Amino acid sequence: MNITSSHKNNYLELKLEGRLDAAWAEHFVSTVSAAMREGRHHIRVDALGLSYLSSAGMRSLLRAHRELTSVNGSFAVIRASDFVVNTLSMSGFDTLLALDEAPAEAVADEEATSAKSKSWSVNGVRIESYSQQEDGHMEVHTTGKWTPWQPLREEDCAKIALGRDCIAIGSGAPADEWQNAREQMGDYASAAGCTAWLPGTGADAPDYLVQEGRYVPELLAASGLRAVGSFSQLLRFSPENDGASLELPRLLEAVFSSTGSTKAAFVAIAEAGGLVGVTLSRSPGLISEGEHADEFPGVRDWMSFCGERVHHGRQVLLVGFADASGSGQSQPGLPAIPSRPGWKLHVHAVVFPFRPLPNGEIFMSECVEQLFAAAEPIAMLHLVEDERPTLGLGKSSFIRGACWCAPASFHTENRK
Amino acid sequence: MLEINNVVKTFNPGTPNEVRALRGISMKLEEGCFAAIIGTNGSGKSTSLNAVAGSFLPDSGTILLDGQDISNWPEYRRASMIGRVFQNPFAGTAAEMSIAENIVLSMRRGMSRGLGMALNRRVREEIRERIRPLNMGLENRIDNAMGSLSGGQRQALTLLMATWLRPKLLLLDEHTAALDPKSAAQVATLTKEIIEREKLTALMVTHSMQQAVQLPQRIIMMHKGQVVEDIHGVRKARTQVADLMNAFDRVRRRDLFDQSVAEQVLPQYA
């Protein structure tokens, strides 16, 4: 079977020629998935050249329809020959058939987008900004009093609730008692009542806790940041040219300019161009008195470095806090980054298999909950920049996605 | 059954070609334990097996087999207690000799061989009985030259020969790596069957993660001449191929985490 794609104004047309049967169904589904990854959510199949349609082929059409409608897109078969019309009708799938015309939903989407958003381009990436909550703002508090890489004491830890009302990142463990928690302290990220946590036991994949009914996940946090409030802006970004992506500081520049603040809290769901980061591979609760856990080479027992740019093409949930005010004051939980003097940044990334997001204005809680419901997290990273000359891996970058953000006020608890 | 204590071996010491092949490896295999050794190229997997088999003597450390210190025993003396299957299907058998002649040699391994007829009717019948369960139809071809068989058939027979006298230890050195996928799967299944049936203590070097997950009870991972992971018990029961790939990745990432990385990333984890 031959598939020819042609980009129309508001939709993608796939012209099928030949047999859509078991041998070709997967190829068709892959073509649709690749188009969805590029943000094409309205697809029409030109079936005039289709010579055969088996049940396997029909199932692939239905799958495409289901996947596209799940991201508020649309799918239909147009210019169907009599036998295709008959086959689909007799099987009860004639809802897939449409007249030869542009999808009305696509036109409506475009009109809605242009009415509600502002857009600009950065390095070949188009960014659209939507206002969400007019007075959206985040109050950020430090949680826990542990200073890396000192021995961790019970009194340094704080019990925190990670419900739908907050976003949070840091190091901790979901246990009621210190004794249970101290051996498992690891990095965590939480948004919309969904918390991913990588146990500091050398585990490869994160565990996760999701708010259900009256159950609200709780953690014993050694250190970190937790914010409550609402988002003022949504940024949608996607590449205008093949291969374009947005490095994290560039995304943050967009966050600062759209929120009108140099301090911000944000959550993003984005397709990774490549991530650079570290994870706790051993619980800091096990650091003994007088031990220098942050000295090389011993630090390799406590921390794992990604070694190369990782997770290209996967969907990533980012939860982060940034301060570009240039204030010389140190803020616990907000380390400086090497590429931008005066900037402080703390971002955790939870990695999932790729799953397309709906286009246009979308809401954080819904998207994060769907992400956790659809698949289990694969990995977790505390993002860092690697600016070493020649060998450096650079900065994490993102191809397309959504970033919800708000101006932030930082408050520090008294530390011992 | 097998105890390796802090064995060190450096090849070509003091020369530009110096290779520190084993940097103090230790492991203990209980009787009836089947363990796989996995690792990157040059990690010391095969060298460990050869150290046990006696292909060379270690620079330091001890090797105990069945309670006896065999560290300084020559290879031929250890052969009476150890069965071996090599990667090359042609290495474990004599191509010019018949199947029966090859097998009768292994039947008297470590024993004195007199001048009587080695192959009589009773022995030939025993050979047929033992090779029938291979389901390769070889029981009707025991007078055929070994060289006329396929790699998979030769390796299956080598495995049978290596275990004919129930060795104290069976060493398998990537014994399915040179076979086509179907033969490799057949020999792998046969390996598990024989080891379980005979309750053998066995050490297998493999590059196949699938085999390491499916066949043995224990997985030992080596890197740069050292044991870096020892997966057994309940942890082995839940180990999947992806977990082993992750373990390799951890080792690789650790190598990439040098002083310059530490200087770069530590201030960003404050």
XYZ file of C-alpha atoms in Angstrom:
686
model
C 0.000 0.000 0.000
C 1.218 3.466 -0.839
C 0.450 6.414 1.475
C 0.834 9.965 0.192
C 0.542 12.822 2.685
C -0.542 16.276 1.676
C -0.828 19.162 4.091
C -4.035 21.119 3.537
C -4.782 24.373 5.314
C -6.293 22.989 8.455
C -5.808 19.267 8.137
C -3.642 16.463 6.808
C -4.848 14.315 3.936
C -3.508 10.762 3.624
C -4.107 9.242 0.189
C -4.170 5.441 0.396
C -3.503 3.339 -2.711
C -3.599 -0.449 -2.622
C -4.698 -2.891 0.050
C -5.332 -1.907 3.659
C -5.010 -5.345 5.233
C -3.166 -7.066 8.105
C 0.177 -6.612 6.348
C -0.276 -2.834 5.976
C -2.472 -1.869 8.944
C 0.470 -1.214 11.283
C 2.163 0.929 8.633
C -0.983 3.030 8.362
C -1.267 3.413 12.161
C 2.442 4.396 12.363
C 1.883 7.062 9.706
C -1.038 8.494 11.677
C 0.984 8.391 14.933
C 3.903 10.203 13.283
C 1.503 12.901 12.019
C -0.021 13.263 15.490
C 3.449 13.663 16.986
C 3.897 16.627 14.633
C 0.726 18.159 15.990
C -1.518 17.158 13.046
C -4.747 16.294 14.843
C -7.253 16.566 11.977
C -6.720 13.809 9.430
C -8.710 12.811 6.357
C -8.070 9.549 4.522
C -8.586 9.677 0.743
C -9.826 6.133 0.063
C -10.390 6.418 -3.706
C -7.319 4.308 -4.494
C -8.091 1.656 -1.901
C -8.539 -1.729 -3.603
C -9.182 -3.859 -0.520
C -10.147 -3.290 3.089
C -9.947 -6.194 5.548
C -11.091 -6.295 9.172
C -7.484 -5.632 10.237
C -7.499 -2.548 8.006
C -10.818 -1.425 9.414
C -9.481 -1.846 12.940
C -6.537 0.413 12.045
C -8.976 3.093 10.798
C -10.900 2.838 14.065
C -7.696 3.053 16.080
C -6.673 6.210 14.241
C -10.141 7.625 14.891
C -9.967 6.792 18.610
C -6.474 8.247 19.070
C -7.302 11.458 17.232
C -10.565 12.054 19.065
C -8.740 11.514 22.390
C -6.718 14.676 21.643
C -9.777 16.628 20.463
C -8.838 15.976 16.837
C -10.900 14.448 14.054
C -10.607 11.598 11.584
C -12.704 10.617 8.593
C -12.587 8.631 5.367
C -13.362 10.694 2.278
C -13.804 9.858 -1.426
C -14.606 6.288 -0.497
C -15.419 3.949 -3.391
C -18.636 1.946 -3.262
C -17.009 -1.143 -1.817
C -15.367 0.864 1.015
C -18.695 2.567 1.773
C -20.423 -0.827 1.770
C -17.778 -2.519 3.915
C -17.807 0.247 6.520
C -21.595 0.587 6.490
C -22.240 -3.124 6.828
C -19.789 -3.297 9.741
C -21.533 -0.395 11.453
C -18.597 1.965 11.080
C -20.153 4.370 8.599
C -19.580 7.206 11.114
C -16.004 7.167 9.817
C -17.238 8.284 6.385
C -17.320 11.968 5.546
C -17.957 14.164 2.539
C -14.972 15.576 0.728
C -14.541 18.728 2.735
C -12.254 20.303 5.304
C -13.054 19.359 8.883
C -15.148 22.023 10.530
C -13.458 21.340 13.879
C -10.060 22.321 12.457
C -11.343 25.648 11.237
C -13.037 26.281 14.575
C -9.834 25.354 16.458
C -7.795 27.747 14.396
C -10.236 30.596 14.893
C -10.383 29.964 18.647
C -6.601 29.852 18.875
C -6.016 33.052 16.973
C -8.631 34.859 19.073
C -7.218 33.830 22.440
C -3.487 33.652 21.978
C -0.411 35.750 21.233
C 2.424 34.143 19.335
C 6.091 34.685 18.515
C 9.090 32.636 17.408
C 12.347 31.714 19.136
C 15.080 29.812 17.272
C 12.679 28.204 14.831
C 10.154 27.329 17.548
C 6.747 28.973 17.513
C 5.412 29.901 20.947
C 1.772 30.730 21.639
C 0.739 32.263 24.916
C -2.757 31.917 26.429
C -3.952 33.772 29.507
C -5.326 31.336 32.056
C -6.038 32.797 35.517
C -5.771 36.586 35.323
C -4.269 37.041 38.790
C -2.581 33.628 38.806
C 0.292 33.495 41.274
C 2.305 30.865 43.166
C 3.444 31.044 46.786
C 6.530 28.864 47.091
C 7.791 27.494 50.410
C 10.852 25.424 51.170
C 10.149 21.973 52.590
C 12.680 20.185 54.803
C 15.928 21.581 56.065
C 18.512 19.191 54.695
C 21.562 20.800 53.113
C 23.140 18.546 50.469
C 25.470 16.618 51.268
C 25.397 16.840 55.023
C 24.241 13.861 57.102
C 20.433 13.886 57.129
C 18.713 14.013 60.520
C 15.129 13.205 61.363
C 14.502 16.769 62.518
C 15.554 18.068 59.065
C 12.593 16.320 57.432
C 9.102 17.710 57.027
C 5.942 15.772 56.340
C 4.140 17.285 53.359
C 0.843 16.587 51.632
C 0.949 16.494 47.851
C -2.631 17.070 46.820
C -4.124 18.589 43.675
C -3.730 22.083 45.121
C 0.063 22.153 44.968
C 3.136 21.475 42.867
C 6.373 20.303 44.464
C 9.859 18.949 43.852
C 12.658 17.817 46.121
C 14.190 14.830 47.876
C 12.116 12.656 50.165
C 10.350 9.360 50.675
C 6.714 8.335 51.152
C 6.893 6.874 54.651
C 5.336 7.753 57.990
C 8.401 6.938 59.996
C 11.902 8.235 59.767
C 13.408 4.745 60.030
C 11.527 3.582 56.931
C 12.212 6.768 55.025
C 15.908 7.260 55.713
C 17.080 4.391 53.504
C 14.883 5.352 50.552
C 15.139 9.129 50.210
C 15.084 10.016 46.530
C 14.054 12.722 44.060
C 10.354 13.469 43.608
C 8.094 15.699 41.522
C 4.422 16.373 42.098
C 1.645 18.139 40.203
C -2.145 17.770 40.099
C -2.110 15.214 42.946
C 0.222 12.934 40.981
C 3.644 12.345 42.541
C 6.511 10.459 40.927
C 9.295 9.410 43.256
C 12.541 7.641 42.425
C 13.605 5.625 45.486
C 17.214 6.332 46.419
C 17.975 2.635 46.371
C 19.489 2.536 42.900
C 16.031 1.964 41.369
C 15.779 2.571 37.623
C 12.113 3.542 37.338
C 10.132 5.857 39.604
C 7.291 4.715 41.790
C 4.228 6.954 41.857
C 1.389 8.045 44.133
C -1.862 9.455 42.789
C -4.514 11.256 44.786
C -7.704 9.178 44.758
C -10.891 9.877 46.724
C -9.877 10.875 50.239
C -6.311 9.608 49.778
C -3.784 12.417 49.468
C -0.150 11.351 48.921
C 2.238 12.360 51.697
C 5.997 12.475 51.748
C 8.663 12.940 54.335
C 10.683 15.625 52.571
C 14.361 16.165 53.294
C 14.532 19.237 51.083
C 12.610 20.838 48.295
C 10.074 23.420 47.210
C 6.282 23.287 47.355
C 3.952 25.851 45.813
C 0.256 26.583 46.001
C -1.687 28.949 43.786
C -2.804 29.054 40.187
C -1.212 29.496 36.777
C -1.536 32.781 34.972
C -0.291 31.670 31.557
C -0.134 28.689 29.254
C 2.616 28.544 26.647
C 2.289 26.162 23.711
C 5.371 25.626 21.612
C 6.146 23.606 18.487
C 8.918 23.648 15.869
C 8.487 25.664 12.682
C 11.431 23.870 11.063
C 12.508 20.239 11.254
C 14.997 19.688 14.040
C 14.217 22.893 15.930
C 13.855 22.615 19.681
C 13.738 24.885 22.692
C 16.480 24.741 25.296
C 15.233 25.032 28.856
C 16.598 28.584 29.470
C 14.872 29.724 26.241
C 11.604 28.259 27.471
C 12.136 30.071 30.771
C 12.743 33.365 28.962
C 9.299 32.900 27.429
C 7.909 32.110 30.889
C 9.435 35.275 32.381
C 8.238 37.491 29.545
C 4.682 36.123 29.480
C 4.247 36.199 33.275
C 5.912 39.601 33.539
C 7.979 38.354 36.452
C 11.576 37.275 36.967
C 10.503 34.641 39.470
C 8.290 31.842 38.284
C 6.848 28.438 39.050
C 5.940 26.163 36.167
C 4.718 22.754 35.074
C 5.301 21.564 31.523
C 4.471 18.506 29.465
C 6.723 18.296 26.454
C 8.341 15.988 23.959
C 12.024 15.804 24.885
C 14.717 16.732 22.407
C 17.191 15.391 24.969
C 17.525 15.585 28.724
C 20.632 16.190 30.811
C 20.359 15.381 34.468
C 21.329 13.548 37.600
C 19.485 11.407 40.143
C 20.091 10.385 43.717
C 21.205 6.769 43.470
C 21.624 6.282 47.210
C 19.561 7.753 50.007
C 21.152 10.791 51.671
C 19.677 9.356 54.893
C 22.614 6.940 54.818
C 25.329 9.617 54.819
C 27.249 9.125 58.034
C 28.759 11.779 60.276
C 32.080 13.022 58.921
C 31.500 11.431 55.491
C 32.205 13.630 52.459
C 29.546 12.321 50.110
C 30.057 15.172 47.642
C 33.696 14.404 46.917
C 34.805 12.627 43.782
C 35.001 9.659 43.261
C 32.807 8.734 46.258
C 29.983 10.955 44.990
C 29.359 8.379 42.249
C 27.916 6.083 44.930
C 25.357 8.738 45.826
C 24.538 10.360 42.523
C 24.079 9.042 39.018
C 24.784 11.178 35.942
C 22.929 10.549 32.668
C 26.221 10.393 30.694
C 24.566 11.385 27.408
C 21.518 13.326 26.268
C 18.667 10.955 27.073
C 14.972 10.264 26.434
C 14.742 11.898 23.010
C 11.172 11.724 21.713
C 9.633 10.775 25.039
C 6.986 12.796 26.843
C 8.302 14.597 29.890
C 6.536 16.173 32.831
C 8.573 19.066 34.170
C 7.956 20.676 37.529
C 10.214 23.598 38.286
C 10.976 26.888 39.923
C 13.166 29.653 38.522
C 14.537 32.975 39.711
C 16.203 35.287 37.192
C 16.009 38.390 39.352
C 19.795 38.381 39.718
C 19.523 38.733 43.466
C 22.783 37.679 45.076
C 20.931 36.111 47.996
C 21.059 32.342 48.069
C 17.696 30.644 48.087
C 17.583 27.103 49.498
C 16.368 24.674 46.868
C 17.273 27.011 44.003
C 20.851 26.405 42.803
C 22.572 28.680 40.288
C 22.991 27.450 36.697
C 26.243 27.883 34.781
C 24.848 29.223 31.485
C 23.030 32.304 32.846
C 24.751 34.365 35.522
C 22.253 35.415 38.155
C 19.745 32.679 37.288
C 18.697 30.042 39.798
C 16.769 27.002 38.756
C 15.455 23.715 40.140
C 13.615 21.407 37.747
C 12.677 17.756 38.024
C 11.676 15.793 34.926
C 9.464 12.698 34.994
C 9.762 10.718 31.765
C 6.841 8.857 30.161
C 6.331 7.097 26.828
C 5.285 9.627 24.175
C 1.602 10.505 24.142
C 0.299 13.446 22.121
C -1.334 16.400 23.835
C -4.437 18.103 22.428
C -3.656 21.300 20.534
C -4.627 24.781 21.699
C -5.575 25.808 25.198
C -5.438 22.893 27.625
C -5.422 22.586 31.412
C -2.645 21.265 33.594
C -4.563 18.997 36.013
C -6.361 17.155 33.247
C -3.190 16.617 31.200
C -1.048 15.463 34.131
C -3.741 13.073 35.371
C -4.071 11.594 31.868
C -0.315 11.207 31.625
C -0.180 9.148 34.830
C -3.326 7.195 33.889
C -2.062 6.237 30.433
C 1.389 4.882 31.292
C 3.866 4.409 34.084
C 6.811 6.780 34.436
C 10.017 5.433 32.937
C 12.622 7.658 34.555
C 13.175 10.730 36.650
C 15.919 13.342 36.502
C 16.999 16.451 38.362
C 17.894 18.552 35.312
C 21.329 20.126 35.180
C 23.371 21.937 32.562
C 26.631 20.438 31.385
C 28.653 23.346 30.009
C 32.037 21.618 29.956
C 34.024 22.682 26.891
C 33.931 20.078 24.071
C 32.638 17.204 26.210
C 29.647 18.996 27.705
C 26.170 17.591 27.028
C 24.646 21.079 27.060
C 21.148 21.867 28.218
C 17.940 19.868 28.183
C 15.803 20.728 25.182
C 12.192 20.235 24.185
C 10.557 19.853 20.779
C 6.920 20.691 21.459
C 4.598 20.882 24.380
C 2.719 22.957 26.895
C 4.028 24.964 29.824
C 1.777 26.366 32.530
C 3.436 29.101 34.530
C 2.868 31.838 37.071
C 4.809 34.566 38.847
C 6.162 33.205 42.115
C 7.030 34.499 45.571
C 9.632 32.479 47.445
C 9.515 32.021 51.219
C 12.209 30.281 53.205
C 11.494 28.394 56.422
C 13.949 28.881 59.253
C 16.857 26.510 58.775
C 19.084 25.150 61.504
C 30.881 -26.191 45.680
C 32.967 -23.473 43.981
C 34.649 -20.708 45.923
C 36.729 -18.018 44.211
C 38.538 -15.754 46.651
C 40.059 -12.475 45.550
C 41.588 -13.833 42.333
C 43.875 -11.423 40.487
C 45.354 -11.934 37.037
C 47.358 -9.467 34.982
C 48.502 -10.465 31.512
C 51.790 -9.085 30.145
C 52.609 -7.234 33.388
C 54.997 -4.316 33.118
C 54.642 -4.095 29.333
C 52.688 -1.658 27.160
C 50.269 -4.550 26.563
C 49.524 -5.018 30.247
C 45.919 -6.081 30.832
C 44.540 -6.256 34.348
C 42.014 -8.929 33.431
C 40.875 -9.915 36.938
C 41.097 -7.338 39.713
C 40.250 -9.387 42.759
C 37.098 -11.328 41.928
C 35.307 -13.359 44.568
C 32.221 -15.531 44.295
C 30.786 -18.566 45.994
C 28.537 -21.074 44.228
C 26.616 -23.510 46.404
C 26.171 -27.066 45.176
C 23.490 -27.233 42.488
C 23.682 -23.502 41.748
C 23.477 -22.450 38.096
C 24.919 -18.970 37.592
C 25.425 -16.845 34.502
C 28.227 -14.340 34.132
C 27.398 -11.339 31.971
C 29.457 -8.264 31.204
C 30.804 -5.989 28.516
C 33.608 -7.071 26.166
C 36.851 -7.331 28.098
C 35.090 -7.364 31.468
C 36.779 -10.617 32.500
C 33.914 -13.090 32.031
C 35.755 -15.693 29.993
C 38.980 -15.050 31.907
C 37.139 -15.965 35.115
C 35.975 -19.212 33.546
C 39.482 -19.958 32.277
C 40.907 -19.225 35.738
C 38.587 -21.865 37.186
C 39.321 -24.331 34.371
C 43.060 -23.851 34.893
C 43.950 -22.377 31.484
C 46.383 -20.188 33.485
C 47.337 -19.863 37.118
C 46.170 -16.735 38.970
C 48.705 -14.174 40.231
C 47.043 -14.288 43.638
C 43.871 -15.513 45.285
C 42.494 -19.024 45.712
C 40.010 -21.268 43.916
C 38.328 -24.057 45.876
C 36.281 -26.777 44.180
C 34.417 -29.330 46.270
C 36.476 -28.294 49.288
C 39.843 -28.802 47.567
C 42.203 -25.943 46.804
C 42.733 -26.323 43.047
C 44.470 -22.949 42.615
C 47.741 -24.534 41.567
C 46.398 -27.630 39.822
C 47.194 -27.887 36.120
C 44.331 -27.792 33.626
C 44.358 -31.548 32.870
C 44.062 -32.411 36.565
C 41.074 -30.105 37.003
C 39.455 -31.689 33.934
C 38.552 -34.772 35.957
C 36.161 -32.596 37.991
C 35.108 -30.004 35.431
C 33.045 -30.330 32.238
C 33.436 -27.596 29.645
C 31.556 -26.462 26.560
C 33.189 -23.826 24.369
C 31.787 -21.193 22.035
C 33.147 -22.942 18.955
C 31.092 -26.069 18.244
C 34.208 -27.606 16.681
C 36.325 -27.148 19.825
C 34.706 -29.754 22.053
C 34.664 -32.726 19.690
C 36.950 -34.517 17.221
C 35.565 -34.031 13.690
C 37.227 -37.108 12.139
C 35.924 -39.501 14.789
C 32.394 -40.864 14.902
C 29.733 -39.721 17.350
C 30.149 -42.953 19.321
C 33.948 -42.641 19.405
C 33.724 -39.072 20.654
C 31.270 -40.032 23.354
C 33.187 -43.073 24.541
C 36.183 -40.807 25.179
C 34.097 -38.582 27.419
C 32.649 -41.654 29.189
C 36.103 -42.476 30.497
C 37.225 -38.921 31.229
C 39.597 -38.841 34.197
C 39.775 -42.662 34.312
C 42.511 -44.976 33.116
C 41.904 -46.286 29.615
C 43.064 -49.887 29.044
C 43.621 -51.759 25.815
C 40.181 -53.417 25.702
C 37.520 -52.562 23.135
C 36.090 -49.192 24.091
C 32.970 -49.551 21.975
C 31.099 -52.778 22.548
C 27.438 -53.491 21.989
C 26.452 -52.564 25.550
C 28.240 -49.195 25.340
C 26.743 -48.461 21.918
C 23.270 -49.141 23.296
C 23.928 -46.868 26.276
C 25.066 -44.111 23.897
C 21.892 -44.482 21.828
C 19.736 -44.299 24.957
C 21.451 -41.167 26.205
C 21.296 -39.232 22.936
C 17.711 -40.211 22.051
C 16.173 -37.484 24.310
C 17.978 -34.850 22.237
C 15.266 -35.493 19.600
C 17.740 -34.882 16.811
C 17.609 -38.399 15.340
C 21.300 -38.863 16.138
C 20.745 -42.184 17.915
C 20.547 -43.809 14.470
C 23.701 -42.097 13.235
C 26.237 -42.865 15.970
C 28.767 -44.147 13.465
C 28.649 -40.964 11.392
C 31.651 -38.686 11.596
C 31.162 -35.800 14.038
C 32.286 -33.450 11.269
C 29.147 -34.289 9.254
C 26.834 -32.757 11.892
C 25.539 -29.205 12.100
C 26.906 -26.758 14.687
C 23.777 -27.094 16.832
C 23.952 -30.910 16.784
C 27.660 -30.858 17.659
C 27.114 -28.431 20.499
C 24.239 -30.513 21.888
C 26.491 -33.583 21.834
C 29.371 -31.631 23.398
C 27.041 -30.610 26.210
C 25.987 -34.218 26.688
C 29.634 -35.348 26.672
C 30.652 -32.651 29.164
C 27.977 -33.802 31.600
C 28.127 -37.570 30.893
C 30.058 -38.279 34.090
C 28.266 -35.636 36.190
C 31.121 -33.193 36.735
C 31.515 -31.304 40.001
C 31.318 -28.139 37.914
C 30.102 -27.398 34.398
C 31.635 -24.419 32.601
C 29.781 -23.001 29.595
C 31.676 -20.331 27.664
C 29.175 -18.569 25.367
C 28.263 -22.049 24.156
C 25.316 -20.893 22.019
C 26.886 -17.724 20.592
C 28.118 -19.305 17.349
C 24.836 -21.068 16.578
C 21.906 -19.943 14.429
C 18.973 -18.602 16.502
C 16.932 -21.813 16.335
C 19.843 -24.085 17.275
C 20.878 -21.634 20.010
C 17.394 -21.847 21.518
C 17.453 -25.668 21.321
C 20.859 -25.910 23.019
C 19.809 -23.352 25.664
C 16.724 -25.413 26.532
C 18.818 -28.579 26.627
C 21.328 -26.858 28.922
C 18.634 -25.961 31.429
C 17.119 -29.461 31.271
C 20.424 -31.249 31.842
C 21.561 -28.931 34.646
C 18.221 -29.238 36.456
C 17.928 -32.994 35.947
C 21.477 -33.727 37.062
C 21.413 -30.967 39.737
C 24.734 -29.690 38.407
C 26.712 -26.733 39.661
C 27.281 -24.611 36.568
C 28.829 -21.333 35.523
C 27.804 -19.949 32.133
C 29.275 -16.965 30.327
C 26.762 -15.408 27.965
C 26.169 -12.273 25.930
C 22.473 -13.080 25.635
C 20.459 -11.143 28.182
C 17.473 -13.340 27.370
C 19.433 -16.457 28.325
C 20.760 -14.820 31.477
C 17.196 -14.068 32.543
C 15.647 -17.398 31.532
C 18.212 -20.118 32.278
C 20.140 -19.657 35.546
C 19.142 -19.027 39.161
C 21.747 -16.336 39.594
C 23.299 -13.579 37.459
C 26.774 -12.243 38.140
C 27.684 -9.069 36.267
C 31.320 -8.176 35.664
C 32.955 -4.937 34.603
C 36.651 -4.191 34.235
C 37.747 -7.373 35.964
C 35.443 -6.977 38.943
C 32.067 -8.313 40.026
C 29.703 -5.318 40.031
C 26.302 -6.995 40.490
C 25.237 -10.319 41.961
C 21.540 -10.917 41.324
C 20.013 -13.928 43.073
C 17.026 -15.066 45.133
C 13.848 -13.012 44.946
C 15.635 -10.243 43.060
C 16.573 -12.705 40.304
C 12.960 -13.883 40.153
C 11.750 -10.423 39.116
C 14.698 -9.564 36.887
C 13.818 -8.863 33.261
C 16.015 -8.195 30.242
C 15.322 -4.452 30.654
C 16.697 -4.597 34.227
C 19.953 -6.091 32.951
C 20.174 -3.451 30.230
C 19.665 -0.816 32.935
C 22.411 -2.424 35.018
C 24.786 -2.168 32.039
C 23.708 1.429 31.582
C 24.420 2.218 35.249
C 27.936 0.851 34.921
C 28.511 2.843 31.726
C 27.155 6.040 33.253
C 29.370 5.598 36.288
C 32.397 5.419 33.972
C 31.296 8.674 32.305
C 30.895 10.426 35.672
C 34.395 11.845 36.022
C 35.900 14.661 38.053
C 34.911 17.289 35.459
C 31.277 16.135 35.594
C 31.322 16.266 39.392
C 32.604 19.849 39.323
C 29.889 20.789 36.850
C 26.834 19.119 38.371
C 27.411 19.183 42.146
C 26.840 22.961 42.510
C 23.555 22.437 40.642
C 22.360 19.946 43.248
C 22.584 22.395 46.133
